[in-house]
PDB file of C-alpha atoms in Angstrom:
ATOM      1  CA  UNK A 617      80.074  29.330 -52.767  1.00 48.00           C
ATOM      2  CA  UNK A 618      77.880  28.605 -49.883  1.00 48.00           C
ATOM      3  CA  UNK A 619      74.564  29.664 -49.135  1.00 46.00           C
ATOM      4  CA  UNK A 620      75.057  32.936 -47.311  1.00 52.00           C
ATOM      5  CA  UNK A 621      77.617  33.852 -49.588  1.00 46.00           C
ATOM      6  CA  UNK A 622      75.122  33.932 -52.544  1.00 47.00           C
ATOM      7  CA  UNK A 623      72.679  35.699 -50.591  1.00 49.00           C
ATOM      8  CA  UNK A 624      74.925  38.307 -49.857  1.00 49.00           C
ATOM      9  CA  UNK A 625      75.802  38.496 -53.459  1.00 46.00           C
ATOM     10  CA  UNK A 626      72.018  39.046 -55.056  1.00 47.00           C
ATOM     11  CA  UNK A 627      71.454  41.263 -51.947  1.00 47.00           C
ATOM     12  CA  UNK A 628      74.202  43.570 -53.005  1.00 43.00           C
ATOM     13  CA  UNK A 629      73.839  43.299 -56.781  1.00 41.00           C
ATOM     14  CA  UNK A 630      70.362  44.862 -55.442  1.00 42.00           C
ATOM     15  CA  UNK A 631      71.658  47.750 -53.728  1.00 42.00           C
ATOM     16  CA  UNK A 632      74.277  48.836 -56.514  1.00 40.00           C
ATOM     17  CA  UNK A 633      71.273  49.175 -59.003  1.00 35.00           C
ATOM     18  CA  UNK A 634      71.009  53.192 -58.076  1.00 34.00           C
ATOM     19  CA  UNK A 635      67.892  52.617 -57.134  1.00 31.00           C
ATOM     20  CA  UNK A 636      66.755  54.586 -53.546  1.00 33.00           C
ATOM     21  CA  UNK A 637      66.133  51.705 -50.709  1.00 37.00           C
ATOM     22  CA  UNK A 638      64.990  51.828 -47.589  1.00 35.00           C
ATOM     23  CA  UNK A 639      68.151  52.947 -46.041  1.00 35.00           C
ATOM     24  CA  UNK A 640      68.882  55.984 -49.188  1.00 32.00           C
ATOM     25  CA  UNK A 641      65.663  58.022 -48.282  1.00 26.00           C
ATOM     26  CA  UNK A 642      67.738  61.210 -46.266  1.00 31.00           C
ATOM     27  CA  UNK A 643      69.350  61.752 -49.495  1.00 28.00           C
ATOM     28  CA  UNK A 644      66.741  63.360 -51.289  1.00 26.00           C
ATOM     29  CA  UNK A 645      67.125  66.967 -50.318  1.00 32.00           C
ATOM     30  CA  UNK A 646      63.883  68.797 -48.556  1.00 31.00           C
ATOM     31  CA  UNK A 647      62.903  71.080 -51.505  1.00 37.00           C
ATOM     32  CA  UNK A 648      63.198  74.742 -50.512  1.00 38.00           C
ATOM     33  CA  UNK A 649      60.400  77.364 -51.332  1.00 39.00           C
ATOM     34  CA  UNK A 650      61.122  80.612 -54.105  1.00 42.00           C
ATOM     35  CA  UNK A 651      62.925  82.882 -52.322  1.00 39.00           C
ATOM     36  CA  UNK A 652      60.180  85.181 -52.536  1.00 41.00           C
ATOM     37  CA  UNK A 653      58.038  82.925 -50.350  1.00 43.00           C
ATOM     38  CA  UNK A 654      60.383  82.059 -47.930  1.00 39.00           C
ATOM     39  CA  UNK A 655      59.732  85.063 -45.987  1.00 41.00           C
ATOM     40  CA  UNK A 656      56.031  84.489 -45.107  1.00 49.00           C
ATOM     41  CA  UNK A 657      56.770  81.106 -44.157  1.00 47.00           C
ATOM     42  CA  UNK A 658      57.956  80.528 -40.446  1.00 51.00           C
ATOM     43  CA  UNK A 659      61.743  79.750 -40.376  1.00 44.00           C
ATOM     44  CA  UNK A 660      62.713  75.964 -40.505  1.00 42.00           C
ATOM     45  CA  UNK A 661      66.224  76.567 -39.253  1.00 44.00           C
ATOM     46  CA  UNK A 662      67.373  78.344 -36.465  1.00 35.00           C
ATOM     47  CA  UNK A 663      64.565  77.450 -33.928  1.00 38.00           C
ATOM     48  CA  UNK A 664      64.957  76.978 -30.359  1.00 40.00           C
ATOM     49  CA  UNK A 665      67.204  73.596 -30.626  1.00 37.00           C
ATOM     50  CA  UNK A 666      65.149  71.685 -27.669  1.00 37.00           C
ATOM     51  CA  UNK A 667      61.946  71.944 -29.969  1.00 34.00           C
ATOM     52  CA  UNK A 668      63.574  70.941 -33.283  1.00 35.00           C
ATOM     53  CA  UNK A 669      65.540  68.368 -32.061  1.00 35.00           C
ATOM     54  CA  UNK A 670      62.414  65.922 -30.868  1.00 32.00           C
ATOM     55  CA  UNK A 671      60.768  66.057 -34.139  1.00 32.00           C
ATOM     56  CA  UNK A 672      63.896  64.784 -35.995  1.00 34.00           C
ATOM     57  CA  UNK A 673      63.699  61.457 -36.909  1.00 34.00           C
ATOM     58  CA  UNK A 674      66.529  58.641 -34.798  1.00 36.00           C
ATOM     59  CA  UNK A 675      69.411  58.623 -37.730  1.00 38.00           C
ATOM     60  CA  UNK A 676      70.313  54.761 -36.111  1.00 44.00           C
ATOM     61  CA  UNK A 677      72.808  53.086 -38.063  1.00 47.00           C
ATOM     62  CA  UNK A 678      73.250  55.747 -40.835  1.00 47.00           C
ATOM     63  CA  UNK A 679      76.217  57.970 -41.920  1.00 46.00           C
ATOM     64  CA  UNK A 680      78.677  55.946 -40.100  1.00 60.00           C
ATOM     65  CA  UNK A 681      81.209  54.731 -42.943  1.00 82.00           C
ATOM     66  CA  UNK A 682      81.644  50.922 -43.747  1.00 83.00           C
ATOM     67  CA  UNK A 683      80.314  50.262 -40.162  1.00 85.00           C
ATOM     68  CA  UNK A 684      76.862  52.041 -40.776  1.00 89.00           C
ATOM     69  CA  UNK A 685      76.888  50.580 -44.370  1.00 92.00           C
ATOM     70  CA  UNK A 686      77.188  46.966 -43.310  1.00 94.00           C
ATOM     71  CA  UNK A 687      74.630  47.257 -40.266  1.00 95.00           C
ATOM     72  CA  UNK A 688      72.199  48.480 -43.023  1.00 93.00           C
ATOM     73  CA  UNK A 689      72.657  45.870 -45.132  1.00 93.00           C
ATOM     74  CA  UNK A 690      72.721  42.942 -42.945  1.00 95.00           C
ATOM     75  CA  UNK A 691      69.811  43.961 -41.027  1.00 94.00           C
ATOM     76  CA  UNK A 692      67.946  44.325 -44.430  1.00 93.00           C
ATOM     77  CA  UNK A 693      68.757  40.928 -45.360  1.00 93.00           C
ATOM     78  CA  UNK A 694      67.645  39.430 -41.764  1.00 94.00           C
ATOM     79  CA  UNK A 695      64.197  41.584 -41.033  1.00 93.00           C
ATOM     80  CA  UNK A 696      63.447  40.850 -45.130  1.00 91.00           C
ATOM     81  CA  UNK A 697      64.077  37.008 -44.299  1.00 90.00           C
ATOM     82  CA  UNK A 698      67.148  36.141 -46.797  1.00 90.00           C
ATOM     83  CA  UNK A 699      69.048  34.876 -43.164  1.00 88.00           C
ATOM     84  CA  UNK A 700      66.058  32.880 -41.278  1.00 84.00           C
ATOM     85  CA  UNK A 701      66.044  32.284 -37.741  1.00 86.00           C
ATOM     86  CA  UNK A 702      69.292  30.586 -36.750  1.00 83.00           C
ATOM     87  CA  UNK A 703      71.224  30.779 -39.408  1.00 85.00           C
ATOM     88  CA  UNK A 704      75.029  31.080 -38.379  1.00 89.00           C
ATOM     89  CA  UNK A 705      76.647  34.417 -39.679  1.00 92.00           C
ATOM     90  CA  UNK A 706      80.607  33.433 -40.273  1.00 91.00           C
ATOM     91  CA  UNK A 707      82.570  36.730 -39.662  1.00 91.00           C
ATOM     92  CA  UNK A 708      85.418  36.254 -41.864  1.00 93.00           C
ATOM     93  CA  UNK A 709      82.760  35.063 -44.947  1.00 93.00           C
ATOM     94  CA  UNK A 710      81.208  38.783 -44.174  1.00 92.00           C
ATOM     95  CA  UNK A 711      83.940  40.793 -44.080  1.00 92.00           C
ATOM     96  CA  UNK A 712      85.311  38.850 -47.182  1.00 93.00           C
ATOM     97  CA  UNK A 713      81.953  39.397 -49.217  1.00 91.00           C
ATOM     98  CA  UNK A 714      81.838  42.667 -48.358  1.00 91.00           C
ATOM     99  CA  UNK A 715      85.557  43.658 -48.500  1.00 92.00           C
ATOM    100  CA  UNK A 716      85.557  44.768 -44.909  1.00 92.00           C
ATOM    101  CA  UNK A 717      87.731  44.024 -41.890  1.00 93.00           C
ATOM    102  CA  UNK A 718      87.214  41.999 -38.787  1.00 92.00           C
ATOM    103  CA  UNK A 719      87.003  44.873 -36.507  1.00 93.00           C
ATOM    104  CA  UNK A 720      84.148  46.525 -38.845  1.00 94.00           C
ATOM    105  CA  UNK A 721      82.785  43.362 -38.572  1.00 94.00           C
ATOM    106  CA  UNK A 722      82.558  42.544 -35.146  1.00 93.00           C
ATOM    107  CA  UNK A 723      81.338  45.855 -34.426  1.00 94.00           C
ATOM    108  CA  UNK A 724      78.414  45.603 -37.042  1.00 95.00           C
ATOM    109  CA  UNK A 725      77.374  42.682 -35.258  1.00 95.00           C
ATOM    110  CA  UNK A 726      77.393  44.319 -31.987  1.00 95.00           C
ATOM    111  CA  UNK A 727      74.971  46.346 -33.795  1.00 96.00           C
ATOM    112  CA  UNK A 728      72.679  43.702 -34.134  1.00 96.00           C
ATOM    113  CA  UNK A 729      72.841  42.353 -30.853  1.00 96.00           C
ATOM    114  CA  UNK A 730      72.211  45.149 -29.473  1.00 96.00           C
ATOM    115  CA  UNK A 731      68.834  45.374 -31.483  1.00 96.00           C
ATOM    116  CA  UNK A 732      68.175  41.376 -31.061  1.00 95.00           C
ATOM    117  CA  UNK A 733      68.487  40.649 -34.425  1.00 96.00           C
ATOM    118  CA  UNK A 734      71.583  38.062 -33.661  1.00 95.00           C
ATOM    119  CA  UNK A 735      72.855  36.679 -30.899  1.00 94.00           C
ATOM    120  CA  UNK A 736      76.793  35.793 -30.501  1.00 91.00           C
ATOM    121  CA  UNK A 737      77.127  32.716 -27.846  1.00 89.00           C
ATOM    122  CA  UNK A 738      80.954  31.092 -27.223  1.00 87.00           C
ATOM    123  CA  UNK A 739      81.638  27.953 -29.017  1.00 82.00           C
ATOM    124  CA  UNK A 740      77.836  28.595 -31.373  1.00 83.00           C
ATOM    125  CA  UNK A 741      78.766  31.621 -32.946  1.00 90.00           C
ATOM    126  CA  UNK A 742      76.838  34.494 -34.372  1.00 93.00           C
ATOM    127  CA  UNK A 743      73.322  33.429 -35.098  1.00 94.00           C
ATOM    128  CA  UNK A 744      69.957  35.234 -36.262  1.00 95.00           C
ATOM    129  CA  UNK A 745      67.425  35.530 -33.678  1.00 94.00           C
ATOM    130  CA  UNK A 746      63.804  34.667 -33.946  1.00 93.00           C
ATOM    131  CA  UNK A 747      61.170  38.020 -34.422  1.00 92.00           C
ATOM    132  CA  UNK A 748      60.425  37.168 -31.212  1.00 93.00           C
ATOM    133  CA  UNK A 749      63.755  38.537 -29.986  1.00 95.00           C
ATOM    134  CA  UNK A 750      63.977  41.383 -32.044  1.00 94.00           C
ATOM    135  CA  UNK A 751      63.529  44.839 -30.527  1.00 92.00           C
ATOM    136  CA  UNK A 752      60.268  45.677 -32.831  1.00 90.00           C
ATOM    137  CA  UNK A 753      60.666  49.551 -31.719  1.00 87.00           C
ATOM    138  CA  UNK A 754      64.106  50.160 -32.569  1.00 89.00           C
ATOM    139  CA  UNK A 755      63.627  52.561 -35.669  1.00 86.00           C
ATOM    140  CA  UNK A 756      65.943  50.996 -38.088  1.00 90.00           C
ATOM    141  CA  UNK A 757      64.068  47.811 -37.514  1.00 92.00           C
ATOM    142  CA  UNK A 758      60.535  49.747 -37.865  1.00 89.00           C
ATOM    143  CA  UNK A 759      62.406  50.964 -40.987  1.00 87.00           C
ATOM    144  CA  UNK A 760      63.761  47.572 -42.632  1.00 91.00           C
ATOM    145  CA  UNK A 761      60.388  45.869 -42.256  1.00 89.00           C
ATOM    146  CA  UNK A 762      58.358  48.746 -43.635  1.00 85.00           C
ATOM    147  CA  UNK A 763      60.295  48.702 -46.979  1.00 83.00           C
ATOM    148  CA  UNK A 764      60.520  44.935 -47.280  1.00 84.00           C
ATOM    149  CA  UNK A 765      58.058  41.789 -47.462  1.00 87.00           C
ATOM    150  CA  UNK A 766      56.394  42.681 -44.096  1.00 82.00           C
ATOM    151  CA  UNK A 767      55.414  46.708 -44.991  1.00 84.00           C
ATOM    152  CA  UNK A 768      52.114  46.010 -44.861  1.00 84.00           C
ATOM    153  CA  UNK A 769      51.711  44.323 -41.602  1.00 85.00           C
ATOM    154  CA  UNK A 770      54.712  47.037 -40.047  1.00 83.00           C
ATOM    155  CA  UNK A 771      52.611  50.293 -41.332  1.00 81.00           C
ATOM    156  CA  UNK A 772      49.219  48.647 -39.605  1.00 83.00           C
ATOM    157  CA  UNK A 773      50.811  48.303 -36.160  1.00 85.00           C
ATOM    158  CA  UNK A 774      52.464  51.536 -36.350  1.00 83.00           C
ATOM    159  CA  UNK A 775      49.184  53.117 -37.175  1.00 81.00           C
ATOM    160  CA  UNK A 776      47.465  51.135 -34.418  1.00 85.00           C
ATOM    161  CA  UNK A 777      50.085  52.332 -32.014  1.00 86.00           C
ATOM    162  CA  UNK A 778      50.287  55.724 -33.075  1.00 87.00           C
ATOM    163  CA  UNK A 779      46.255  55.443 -32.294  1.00 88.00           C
ATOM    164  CA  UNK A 780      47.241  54.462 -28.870  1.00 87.00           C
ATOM    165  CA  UNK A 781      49.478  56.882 -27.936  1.00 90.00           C
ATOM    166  CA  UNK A 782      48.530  60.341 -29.505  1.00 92.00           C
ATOM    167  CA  UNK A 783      45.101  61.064 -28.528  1.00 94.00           C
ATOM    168  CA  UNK A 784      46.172  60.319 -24.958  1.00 94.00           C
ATOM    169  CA  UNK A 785      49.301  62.575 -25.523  1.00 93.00           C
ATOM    170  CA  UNK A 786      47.286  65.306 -26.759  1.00 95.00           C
ATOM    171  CA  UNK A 787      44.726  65.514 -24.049  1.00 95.00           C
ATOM    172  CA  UNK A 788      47.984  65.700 -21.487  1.00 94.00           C
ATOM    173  CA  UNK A 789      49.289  67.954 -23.550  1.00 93.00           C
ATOM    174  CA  UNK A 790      46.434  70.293 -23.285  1.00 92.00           C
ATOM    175  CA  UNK A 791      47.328  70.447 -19.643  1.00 78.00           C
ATOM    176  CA  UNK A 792      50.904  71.710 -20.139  1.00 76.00           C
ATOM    177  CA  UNK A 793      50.913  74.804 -22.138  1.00 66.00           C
ATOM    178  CA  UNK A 794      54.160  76.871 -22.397  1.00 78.00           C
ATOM    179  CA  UNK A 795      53.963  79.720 -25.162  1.00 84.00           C
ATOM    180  CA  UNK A 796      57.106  78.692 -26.746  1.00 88.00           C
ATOM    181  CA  UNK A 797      55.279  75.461 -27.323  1.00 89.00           C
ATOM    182  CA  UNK A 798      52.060  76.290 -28.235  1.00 88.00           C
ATOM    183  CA  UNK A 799      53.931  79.138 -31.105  1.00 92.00           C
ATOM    184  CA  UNK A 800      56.190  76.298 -32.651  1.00 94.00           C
ATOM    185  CA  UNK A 801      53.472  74.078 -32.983  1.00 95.00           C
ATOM    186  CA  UNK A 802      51.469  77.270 -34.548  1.00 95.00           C
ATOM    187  CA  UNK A 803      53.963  77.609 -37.314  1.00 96.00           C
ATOM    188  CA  UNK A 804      54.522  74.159 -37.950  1.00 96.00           C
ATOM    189  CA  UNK A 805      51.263  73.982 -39.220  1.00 96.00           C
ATOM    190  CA  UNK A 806      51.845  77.454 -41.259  1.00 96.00           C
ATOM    191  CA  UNK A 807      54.909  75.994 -42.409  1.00 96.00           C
ATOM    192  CA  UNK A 808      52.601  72.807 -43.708  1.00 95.00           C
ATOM    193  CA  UNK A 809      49.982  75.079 -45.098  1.00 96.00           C
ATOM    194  CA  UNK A 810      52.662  76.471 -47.460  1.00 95.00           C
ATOM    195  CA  UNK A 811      54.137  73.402 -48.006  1.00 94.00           C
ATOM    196  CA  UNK A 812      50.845  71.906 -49.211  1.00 93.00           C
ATOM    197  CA  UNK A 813      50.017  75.087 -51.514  1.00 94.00           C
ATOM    198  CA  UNK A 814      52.964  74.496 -52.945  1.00 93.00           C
ATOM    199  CA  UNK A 815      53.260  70.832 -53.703  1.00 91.00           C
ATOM    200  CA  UNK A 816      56.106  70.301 -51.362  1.00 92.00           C
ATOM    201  CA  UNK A 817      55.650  67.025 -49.773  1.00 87.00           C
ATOM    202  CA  UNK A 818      58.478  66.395 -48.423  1.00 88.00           C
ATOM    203  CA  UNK A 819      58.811  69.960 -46.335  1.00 91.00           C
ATOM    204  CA  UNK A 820      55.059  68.869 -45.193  1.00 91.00           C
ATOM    205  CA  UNK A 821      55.963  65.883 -44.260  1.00 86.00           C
ATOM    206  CA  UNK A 822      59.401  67.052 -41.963  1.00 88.00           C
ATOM    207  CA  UNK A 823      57.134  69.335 -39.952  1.00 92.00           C
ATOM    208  CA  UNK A 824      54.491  67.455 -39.491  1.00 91.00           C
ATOM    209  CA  UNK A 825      56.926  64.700 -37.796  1.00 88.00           C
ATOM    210  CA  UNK A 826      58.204  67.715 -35.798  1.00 91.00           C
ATOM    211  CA  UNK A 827      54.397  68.758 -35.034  1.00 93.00           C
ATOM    212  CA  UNK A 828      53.504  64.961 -33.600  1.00 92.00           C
ATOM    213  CA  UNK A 829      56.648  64.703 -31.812  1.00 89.00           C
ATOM    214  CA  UNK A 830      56.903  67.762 -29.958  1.00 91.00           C
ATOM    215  CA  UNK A 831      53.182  66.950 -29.014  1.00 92.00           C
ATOM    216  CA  UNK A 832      54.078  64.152 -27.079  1.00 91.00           C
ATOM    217  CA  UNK A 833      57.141  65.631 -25.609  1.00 88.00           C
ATOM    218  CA  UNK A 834      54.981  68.422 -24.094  1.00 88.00           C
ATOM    219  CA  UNK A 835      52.423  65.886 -22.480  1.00 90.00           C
ATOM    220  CA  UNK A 836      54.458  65.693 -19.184  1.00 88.00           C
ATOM    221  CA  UNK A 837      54.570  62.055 -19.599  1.00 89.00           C
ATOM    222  CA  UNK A 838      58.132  60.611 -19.632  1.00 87.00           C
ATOM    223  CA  UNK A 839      57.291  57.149 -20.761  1.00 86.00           C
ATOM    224  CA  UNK A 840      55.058  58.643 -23.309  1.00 85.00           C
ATOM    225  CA  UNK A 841      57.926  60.649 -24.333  1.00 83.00           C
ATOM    226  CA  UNK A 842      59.900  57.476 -24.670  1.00 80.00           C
ATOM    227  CA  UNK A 843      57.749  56.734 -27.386  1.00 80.00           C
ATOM    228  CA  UNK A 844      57.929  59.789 -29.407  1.00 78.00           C
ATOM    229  CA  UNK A 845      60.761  57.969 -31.769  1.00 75.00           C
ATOM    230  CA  UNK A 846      58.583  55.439 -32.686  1.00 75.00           C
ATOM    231  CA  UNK A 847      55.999  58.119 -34.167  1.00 77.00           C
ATOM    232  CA  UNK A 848      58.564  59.904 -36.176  1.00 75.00           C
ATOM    233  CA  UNK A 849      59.167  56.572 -37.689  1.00 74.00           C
ATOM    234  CA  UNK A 850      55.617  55.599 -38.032  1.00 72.00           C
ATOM    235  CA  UNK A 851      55.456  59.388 -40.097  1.00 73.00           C
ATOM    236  CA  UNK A 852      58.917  58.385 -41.726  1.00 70.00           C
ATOM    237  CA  UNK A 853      57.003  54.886 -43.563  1.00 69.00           C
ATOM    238  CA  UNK A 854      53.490  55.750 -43.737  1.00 60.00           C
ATOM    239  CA  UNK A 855      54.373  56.911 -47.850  1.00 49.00           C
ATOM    240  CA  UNK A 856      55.739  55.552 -50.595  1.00 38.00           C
ATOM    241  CA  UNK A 857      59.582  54.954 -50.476  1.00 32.00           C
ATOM    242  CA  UNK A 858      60.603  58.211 -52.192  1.00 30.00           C
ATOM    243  CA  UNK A 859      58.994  60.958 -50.688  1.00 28.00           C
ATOM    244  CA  UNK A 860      58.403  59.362 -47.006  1.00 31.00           C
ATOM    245  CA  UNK A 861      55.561  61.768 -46.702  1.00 38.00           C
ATOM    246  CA  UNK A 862      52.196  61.041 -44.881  1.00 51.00           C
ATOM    247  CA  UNK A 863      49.653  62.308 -47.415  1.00 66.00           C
ATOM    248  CA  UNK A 864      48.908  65.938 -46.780  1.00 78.00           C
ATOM    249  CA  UNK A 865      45.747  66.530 -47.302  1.00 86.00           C
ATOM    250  CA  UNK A 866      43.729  69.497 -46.502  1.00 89.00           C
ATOM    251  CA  UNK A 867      41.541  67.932 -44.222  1.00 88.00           C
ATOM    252  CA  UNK A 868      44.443  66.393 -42.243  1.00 89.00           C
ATOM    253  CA  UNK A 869      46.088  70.166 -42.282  1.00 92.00           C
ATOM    254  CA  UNK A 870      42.457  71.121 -40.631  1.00 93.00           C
ATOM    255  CA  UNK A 871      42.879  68.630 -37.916  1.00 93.00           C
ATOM    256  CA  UNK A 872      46.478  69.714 -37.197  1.00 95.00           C
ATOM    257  CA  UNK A 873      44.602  73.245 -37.123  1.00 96.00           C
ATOM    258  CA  UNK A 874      42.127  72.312 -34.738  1.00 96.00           C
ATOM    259  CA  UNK A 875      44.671  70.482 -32.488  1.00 96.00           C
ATOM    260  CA  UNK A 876      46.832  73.593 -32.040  1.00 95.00           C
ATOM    261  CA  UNK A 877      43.600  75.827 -31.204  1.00 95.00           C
ATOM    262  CA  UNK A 878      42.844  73.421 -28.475  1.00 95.00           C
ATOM    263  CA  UNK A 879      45.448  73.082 -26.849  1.00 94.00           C
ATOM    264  CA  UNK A 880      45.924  76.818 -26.552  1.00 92.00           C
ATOM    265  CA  UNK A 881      42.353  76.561 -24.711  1.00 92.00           C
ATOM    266  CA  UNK A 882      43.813  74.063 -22.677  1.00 92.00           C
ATOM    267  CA  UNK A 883      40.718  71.897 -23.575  1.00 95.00           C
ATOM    268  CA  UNK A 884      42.498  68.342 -23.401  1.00 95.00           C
ATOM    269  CA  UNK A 885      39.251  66.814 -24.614  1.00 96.00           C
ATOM    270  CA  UNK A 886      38.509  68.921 -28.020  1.00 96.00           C
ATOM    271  CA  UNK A 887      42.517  68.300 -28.402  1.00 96.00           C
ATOM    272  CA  UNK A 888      42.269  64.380 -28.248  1.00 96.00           C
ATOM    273  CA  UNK A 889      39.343  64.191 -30.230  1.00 95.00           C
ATOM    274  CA  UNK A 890      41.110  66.211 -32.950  1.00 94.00           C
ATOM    275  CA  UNK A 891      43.656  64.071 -33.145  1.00 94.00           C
ATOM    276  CA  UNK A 892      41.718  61.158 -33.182  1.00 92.00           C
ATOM    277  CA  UNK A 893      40.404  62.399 -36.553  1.00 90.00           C
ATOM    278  CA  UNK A 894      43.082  63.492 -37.649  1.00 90.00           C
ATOM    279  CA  UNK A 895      44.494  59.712 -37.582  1.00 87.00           C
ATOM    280  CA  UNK A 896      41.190  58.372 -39.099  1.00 82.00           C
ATOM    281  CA  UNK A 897      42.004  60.367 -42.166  1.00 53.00           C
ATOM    282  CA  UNK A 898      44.042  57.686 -43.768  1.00 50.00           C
ATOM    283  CA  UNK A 899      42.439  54.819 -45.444  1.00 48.00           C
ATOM    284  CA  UNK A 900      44.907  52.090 -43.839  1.00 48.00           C
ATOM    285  CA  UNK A 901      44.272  54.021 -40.394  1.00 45.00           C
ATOM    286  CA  UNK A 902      39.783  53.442 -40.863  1.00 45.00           C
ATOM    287  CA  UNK A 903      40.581  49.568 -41.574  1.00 48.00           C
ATOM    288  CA  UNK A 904      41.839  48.869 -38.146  1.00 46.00           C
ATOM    289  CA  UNK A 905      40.209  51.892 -35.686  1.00 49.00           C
ATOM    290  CA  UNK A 906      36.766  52.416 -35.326  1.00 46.00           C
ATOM    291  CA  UNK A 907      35.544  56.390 -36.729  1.00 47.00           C
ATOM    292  CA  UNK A 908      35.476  58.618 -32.953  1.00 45.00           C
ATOM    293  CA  UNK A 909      32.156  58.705 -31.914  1.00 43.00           C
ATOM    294  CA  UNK A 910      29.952  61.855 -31.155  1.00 44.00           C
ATOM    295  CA  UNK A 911      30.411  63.248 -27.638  1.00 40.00           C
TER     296      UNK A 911
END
């Protein structure tokens, strides 16, 4: 048996344990509030589709069949390091491993390409790329290395970037205030409120993704808007791999509070420096940023 061949082999005895990986998290239902509840809470369905839609995480490679299934796994097995830099990816020993044909194949490693995990040269063959290559904000790839060896070096950029980008987006976002806006974002944080009265992480966690998203779609900044995926996935990884929550907290729920009332003042500079404490409320957030200073 050669050497990819076995590392297939432990890889997949791995994921047939029943235990949730990186790329099972979406099948843990959002728990639902008592009926009785559910009527003071601001609805989760049925909003205006072009503000849901931006806080919902990039599905990537998931829910496709054998195709999706097979991207998954290989790029596990390449971001985690069990195929190094280089190493020469036979089709035919794939597709025999994992009991799938050429075509599924050969479009799985398009995949890859496409996110520079491998490259696919005439007369080399399919090869694994060096990090260098890799496209670092694709969010599968933000995914694989956040549940595998590299988590804690993956969740410390993301944090550093989201540090970047949000308190910038917010103050821009200050300066672009449509009602329709300014009310989802109002019962986002109602709906979190609940959520964290009630012990439902999860629901907590699925708005506030929407919350930070929509924020940066709002800032009239397409290139900032570009980025908004990467946040959702920073949100997606900053918990443990079960829940994929981001701690709610009641002081973070303040912050998210305070955002919201600034930016319905339009007062970009009480909305940025909300946000920047809203970020400094995580522990692995205060070992990389300095605390905002007093204006």
């Amino acid at each position: 048996m050669s050497t990819l061949a076995h590392t297939m082999m432990t890889a997949a005895r791995s994921a047939d344990s029943g235990l949730a990986g990186p790329g099972e998290i979406d099948r843990y239902p959002y728990a639902e509030a008592p009926v009785a509840d559910r009527a003071a809470v601001p609805a989760w369905e049925g909003a205006d589709s072009e503000l849901v839609r931006v806080g919902r995480r990039t599905a990537g490679s998931r829910g496709r069949g054998l195709h999706g299934q097979l991207v998954q796994q290989l790029g596990q097995m390449i971001v985690s390091g069990d195929l190094g830099a280089d190493r020469p990816l036979v089709p035919e020993e794939i597709g025999q491993r994992f009991e799938v044909s050429r075509t599924v194949v050969r479009e799985s490693l398009r995949v890859l390409e496409a996110k520079g995990l491998v490259s696919a040269r005439p007369n080399v063959g399919t090869r694994v790329r060096p990090v260098s290559d890799w496209n670092l904000l694709d969010p599968d790839i933000i995914e694989w290395r956040a549940f595998g060896p590299q988590r804690d070096d993956q969740r410390r950029e993301l944090n550093e970037l989201r540090w970047t980008i949000e308190p910038l987006a917010a103050r821009l976002a200050a300066g672009h205030g449509r009602e329709e806006v300014q009310q989802r974002l109002s019962d986002l944080v109602e709906i979190m409120s609940h959520a964290l009265s009630g012990g439902d992480a999860l629901t907590f966690s699925r708005a506030d993704t929407e919350f930070h998203a929509l924020l940066i779609q709002v800032a009239g900044n397409r290139m900032l808007e570009h980025l908004s995926g990467i946040v959702s996935s920073a949100l997606h990884v900053s918990g443990g791999p079960v829940t994929g929550c981001d701690r709610p907290t009641e002081t973070s729920l303040t912050q998210h509070g305070r955002i919201v009332d600034a930016l319905g003042a339009g007062d970009g500079g009480a909305a940025e420096a909300a946000m920047r404490q809203l970020l400094t409320v995580h522990p692995e957030v205060e070992r990389v940023v300095p605390a905002p200073r007093e204006h």
